[in-house]
mmCIF file with all atom_site columns, C-alpha atoms in Angstrom:
data_model
loop_
_atom_site.group_PDB
_atom_site.id
_atom_site.type_symbol
_atom_site.label_atom_id
_atom_site.label_alt_id
_atom_site.label_comp_id
_atom_site.label_asym_id
_atom_site.label_entity_id
_atom_site.label_seq_id
_atom_site.pdbx_PDB_ins_code
_atom_site.Cartn_x
_atom_site.Cartn_y
_atom_site.Cartn_z
_atom_site.occupancy
_atom_site.B_iso_or_equiv
_atom_site.pdbx_formal_charge
_atom_site.auth_seq_id
_atom_site.auth_comp_id
_atom_site.auth_asym_id
_atom_site.auth_atom_id
_atom_site.pdbx_PDB_model_num
ATOM 1  C CA . MET A 1 1  ? -9.233  -36.194 -51.921 1.00 63.00 ? 1  MET A CA 1
ATOM 2  C CA . HIS A 1 2  ? -9.867  -38.946 -49.410 1.00 70.00 ? 2  HIS A CA 1
ATOM 3  C CA . ASP A 1 3  ? -6.382  -38.436 -47.936 1.00 79.00 ? 3  ASP A CA 1
ATOM 4  C CA . ILE A 1 4  ? -6.967  -34.712 -47.472 1.00 80.00 ? 4  ILE A CA 1
ATOM 5  C CA . SER A 1 5  ? -10.270 -35.417 -45.747 1.00 82.00 ? 5  SER A CA 1
ATOM 6  C CA . ASN A 1 6  ? -8.575  -37.890 -43.376 1.00 82.00 ? 6  ASN A CA 1
ATOM 7  C CA . LEU A 1 7  ? -5.766  -35.406 -42.714 1.00 78.00 ? 7  LEU A CA 1
ATOM 8  C CA . ILE A 1 8  ? -8.282  -32.678 -41.821 1.00 84.00 ? 8  ILE A CA 1
ATOM 9  C CA . GLN A 1 9  ? -10.116 -35.087 -39.484 1.00 85.00 ? 9  GLN A CA 1
ATOM 10 C CA . VAL A 1 10 ? -6.845  -36.105 -37.782 1.00 83.00 ? 10 VAL A CA 1
ATOM 11 C CA . LEU A 1 11 ? -5.745  -32.481 -37.379 1.00 81.00 ? 11 LEU A CA 1
ATOM 12 C CA . GLY A 1 12 ? -9.198  -31.545 -36.042 1.00 84.00 ? 12 GLY A CA 1
ATOM 13 C CA . GLY A 1 13 ? -9.086  -34.429 -33.569 1.00 83.00 ? 13 GLY A CA 1
ATOM 14 C CA . LEU A 1 14 ? -5.564  -33.455 -32.506 1.00 82.00 ? 14 LEU A CA 1
ATOM 15 C CA . LEU A 1 15 ? -6.615  -29.827 -32.019 1.00 84.00 ? 15 LEU A CA 1
ATOM 16 C CA . GLY A 1 16 ? -9.628  -30.988 -29.976 1.00 83.00 ? 16 GLY A CA 1
ATOM 17 C CA . ALA A 1 17 ? -7.386  -33.193 -27.828 1.00 83.00 ? 17 ALA A CA 1
ATOM 18 C CA . VAL A 1 18 ? -5.000  -30.295 -27.169 1.00 83.00 ? 18 VAL A CA 1
ATOM 19 C CA . ALA A 1 19 ? -7.904  -27.974 -26.294 1.00 84.00 ? 19 ALA A CA 1
ATOM 20 C CA . THR A 1 20 ? -9.344  -30.616 -23.943 1.00 83.00 ? 20 THR A CA 1
ATOM 21 C CA . PHE A 1 21 ? -5.931  -31.091 -22.333 1.00 80.00 ? 21 PHE A CA 1
ATOM 22 C CA . PHE A 1 22 ? -5.596  -27.373 -21.595 1.00 80.00 ? 22 PHE A CA 1
ATOM 23 C CA . ALA A 1 23 ? -9.167  -27.177 -20.317 1.00 77.00 ? 23 ALA A CA 1
ATOM 24 C CA . VAL A 1 24 ? -8.519  -30.031 -17.879 1.00 74.00 ? 24 VAL A CA 1
ATOM 25 C CA . ILE A 1 25 ? -5.256  -28.471 -16.697 1.00 74.00 ? 25 ILE A CA 1
ATOM 26 C CA . HIS A 1 26 ? -6.973  -25.122 -16.197 1.00 67.00 ? 26 HIS A CA 1
ATOM 27 C CA . LYS A 1 27 ? -9.817  -26.670 -14.230 1.00 60.00 ? 27 LYS A CA 1
ATOM 28 C CA . SER A 1 28 ? -7.451  -28.666 -12.022 1.00 59.00 ? 28 SER A CA 1
ATOM 29 C CA . LYS A 1 29 ? -5.450  -25.514 -11.272 1.00 62.00 ? 29 LYS A CA 1
ATOM 30 C CA . LYS A 1 30 ? -8.575  -23.493 -10.408 1.00 64.00 ? 30 LYS A CA 1
ATOM 31 C CA . GLU A 1 31 ? -8.205  -24.141 -6.677  1.00 69.00 ? 31 GLU A CA 1
ATOM 32 C CA . GLU A 1 32 ? -4.649  -22.866 -6.802  1.00 72.00 ? 32 GLU A CA 1
ATOM 33 C CA . TYR A 1 33 ? -5.780  -19.787 -8.696  1.00 74.00 ? 33 TYR A CA 1
ATOM 34 C CA . ASP A 1 34 ? -8.525  -19.185 -6.136  1.00 77.00 ? 34 ASP A CA 1
ATOM 35 C CA . ASP A 1 35 ? -5.981  -19.467 -3.318  1.00 81.00 ? 35 ASP A CA 1
ATOM 36 C CA . ILE A 1 36 ? -3.663  -17.046 -5.077  1.00 82.00 ? 36 ILE A CA 1
ATOM 37 C CA . ILE A 1 37 ? -6.503  -14.567 -5.601  1.00 85.00 ? 37 ILE A CA 1
ATOM 38 C CA . ASP A 1 38 ? -7.640  -14.915 -1.968  1.00 87.00 ? 38 ASP A CA 1
ATOM 39 C CA . ASN A 1 39 ? -4.072  -14.340 -0.772  1.00 89.00 ? 39 ASN A CA 1
ATOM 40 C CA . LEU A 1 40 ? -3.813  -11.328 -3.048  1.00 90.00 ? 40 LEU A CA 1
ATOM 41 C CA . HIS A 1 41 ? -7.017  -9.849  -1.607  1.00 92.00 ? 41 HIS A CA 1
ATOM 42 C CA . THR A 1 42 ? -5.730  -10.498 1.922   1.00 93.00 ? 42 THR A CA 1
ATOM 43 C CA . ASP A 1 43 ? -2.397  -8.862  1.095   1.00 92.00 ? 43 ASP A CA 1
ATOM 44 C CA . ILE A 1 44 ? -4.145  -5.833  -0.389  1.00 93.00 ? 44 ILE A CA 1
ATOM 45 C CA . LYS A 1 45 ? -6.357  -5.540  2.698   1.00 94.00 ? 45 LYS A CA 1
ATOM 46 C CA . ASP A 1 46 ? -3.304  -5.774  4.973   1.00 94.00 ? 46 ASP A CA 1
ATOM 47 C CA . LEU A 1 47 ? -1.450  -3.150  2.949   1.00 94.00 ? 47 LEU A CA 1
ATOM 48 C CA . LYS A 1 48 ? -4.429  -0.785  3.115   1.00 95.00 ? 48 LYS A CA 1
ATOM 49 C CA . GLU A 1 49 ? -4.591  -1.207  6.891   1.00 96.00 ? 49 GLU A CA 1
ATOM 50 C CA . GLU A 1 50 ? -0.857  -0.571  7.150   1.00 95.00 ? 50 GLU A CA 1
ATOM 51 C CA . ARG A 1 51 ? -1.218  2.526   4.970   1.00 95.00 ? 51 ARG A CA 1
ATOM 52 C CA . ASP A 1 52 ? -4.043  3.810   7.170   1.00 95.00 ? 52 ASP A CA 1
ATOM 53 C CA . ASN A 1 53 ? -1.946  3.219   10.285  1.00 96.00 ? 53 ASN A CA 1
ATOM 54 C CA . TYR A 1 54 ? 0.961   5.143   8.754   1.00 95.00 ? 54 TYR A CA 1
ATOM 55 C CA . LYS A 1 55 ? -1.407  7.987   7.874   1.00 96.00 ? 55 LYS A CA 1
ATOM 56 C CA . LYS A 1 56 ? -2.658  8.129   11.472  1.00 96.00 ? 56 LYS A CA 1
ATOM 57 C CA . GLU A 1 57 ? 0.880   8.031   12.854  1.00 96.00 ? 57 GLU A CA 1
ATOM 58 C CA . TYR A 1 58 ? 1.974   10.748  10.446  1.00 96.00 ? 58 TYR A CA 1
ATOM 59 C CA . GLN A 1 59 ? -0.963  12.936  11.424  1.00 97.00 ? 59 GLN A CA 1
ATOM 60 C CA . LEU A 1 60 ? -0.171  12.488  15.131  1.00 96.00 ? 60 LEU A CA 1
ATOM 61 C CA . GLU A 1 61 ? 3.486   13.349  14.545  1.00 97.00 ? 61 GLU A CA 1
ATOM 62 C CA . HIS A 1 62 ? 2.449   16.346  12.451  1.00 96.00 ? 62 HIS A CA 1
ATOM 63 C CA . ASP A 1 63 ? 0.157   17.611  15.216  1.00 96.00 ? 63 ASP A CA 1
ATOM 64 C CA . ARG A 1 64 ? 2.881   17.094  17.837  1.00 97.00 ? 64 ARG A CA 1
ATOM 65 C CA . ARG A 1 65 ? 5.397   18.944  15.675  1.00 96.00 ? 65 ARG A CA 1
ATOM 66 C CA . LEU A 1 66 ? 3.005   21.879  15.279  1.00 96.00 ? 66 LEU A CA 1
ATOM 67 C CA . GLU A 1 67 ? 2.452   21.956  19.053  1.00 97.00 ? 67 GLU A CA 1
ATOM 68 C CA . ALA A 1 68 ? 6.205   21.891  19.651  1.00 96.00 ? 68 ALA A CA 1
ATOM 69 C CA . GLU A 1 69 ? 6.784   24.697  17.149  1.00 96.00 ? 69 GLU A CA 1
ATOM 70 C CA . THR A 1 70 ? 4.083   26.772  18.848  1.00 96.00 ? 70 THR A CA 1
ATOM 71 C CA . GLU A 1 71 ? 5.692   26.182  22.242  1.00 96.00 ? 71 GLU A CA 1
ATOM 72 C CA . ILE A 1 72 ? 9.099   27.112  20.832  1.00 97.00 ? 72 ILE A CA 1
ATOM 73 C CA . GLU A 1 73 ? 7.711   30.389  19.502  1.00 96.00 ? 73 GLU A CA 1
ATOM 74 C CA . THR A 1 74 ? 6.106   31.086  22.889  1.00 96.00 ? 74 THR A CA 1
ATOM 75 C CA . PHE A 1 75 ? 9.383   30.416  24.707  1.00 96.00 ? 75 PHE A CA 1
ATOM 76 C CA . LYS A 1 76 ? 11.323  32.533  22.198  1.00 95.00 ? 76 LYS A CA 1
ATOM 77 C CA . ASN A 1 77 ? 8.948   35.413  22.887  1.00 95.00 ? 77 ASN A CA 1
ATOM 78 C CA . LYS A 1 78 ? 9.332   34.939  26.647  1.00 94.00 ? 78 LYS A CA 1
ATOM 79 C CA . ILE A 1 79 ? 13.124  34.848  26.294  1.00 95.00 ? 79 ILE A CA 1
ATOM 80 C CA . PHE A 1 80 ? 13.046  38.030  24.224  1.00 94.00 ? 80 PHE A CA 1
ATOM 81 C CA . VAL A 1 81 ? 10.898  39.767  26.843  1.00 93.00 ? 81 VAL A CA 1
ATOM 82 C CA . LEU A 1 82 ? 13.149  38.563  29.670  1.00 92.00 ? 82 LEU A CA 1
ATOM 83 C CA . ASN A 1 83 ? 16.297  39.632  27.813  1.00 92.00 ? 83 ASN A CA 1
ATOM 84 C CA . THR A 1 84 ? 14.754  43.055  27.263  1.00 92.00 ? 84 THR A CA 1
ATOM 85 C CA . GLU A 1 85 ? 13.935  43.321  30.975  1.00 91.00 ? 85 GLU A CA 1
ATOM 86 C CA . ILE A 1 86 ? 17.458  42.220  31.912  1.00 90.00 ? 86 ILE A CA 1
ATOM 87 C CA . ASN A 1 87 ? 18.988  44.839  29.622  1.00 89.00 ? 87 ASN A CA 1
ATOM 88 C CA . GLU A 1 88 ? 16.765  47.537  31.150  1.00 88.00 ? 88 GLU A CA 1
ATOM 89 C CA . LEU A 1 89 ? 17.758  46.487  34.672  1.00 85.00 ? 89 LEU A CA 1
ATOM 90 C CA . LYS A 1 90 ? 21.452  46.575  33.739  1.00 84.00 ? 90 LYS A CA 1
ATOM 91 C CA . LYS A 1 91 ? 21.162  50.200  32.670  1.00 75.00 ? 91 LYS A CA 1
#
């Protein structure tokens, strides 16, 4: 019985030492984790800004394309009218 009690105490002490070891490692790495998290937040912020810039550029291109399509339709109508006038003058 005494041997089992000693074995339990040794295993408990070993488990405590392992837990303490991991706690110390975790605490010493905390600064690195904080840096990683800060970098992650910075990267996310940069990506959101880049996304917003792409959205603005897309919207500008979309508006320009709509303007160009409107102008094309206007010119097509003018060409049609001019072609009609030319055909009437040829007759």
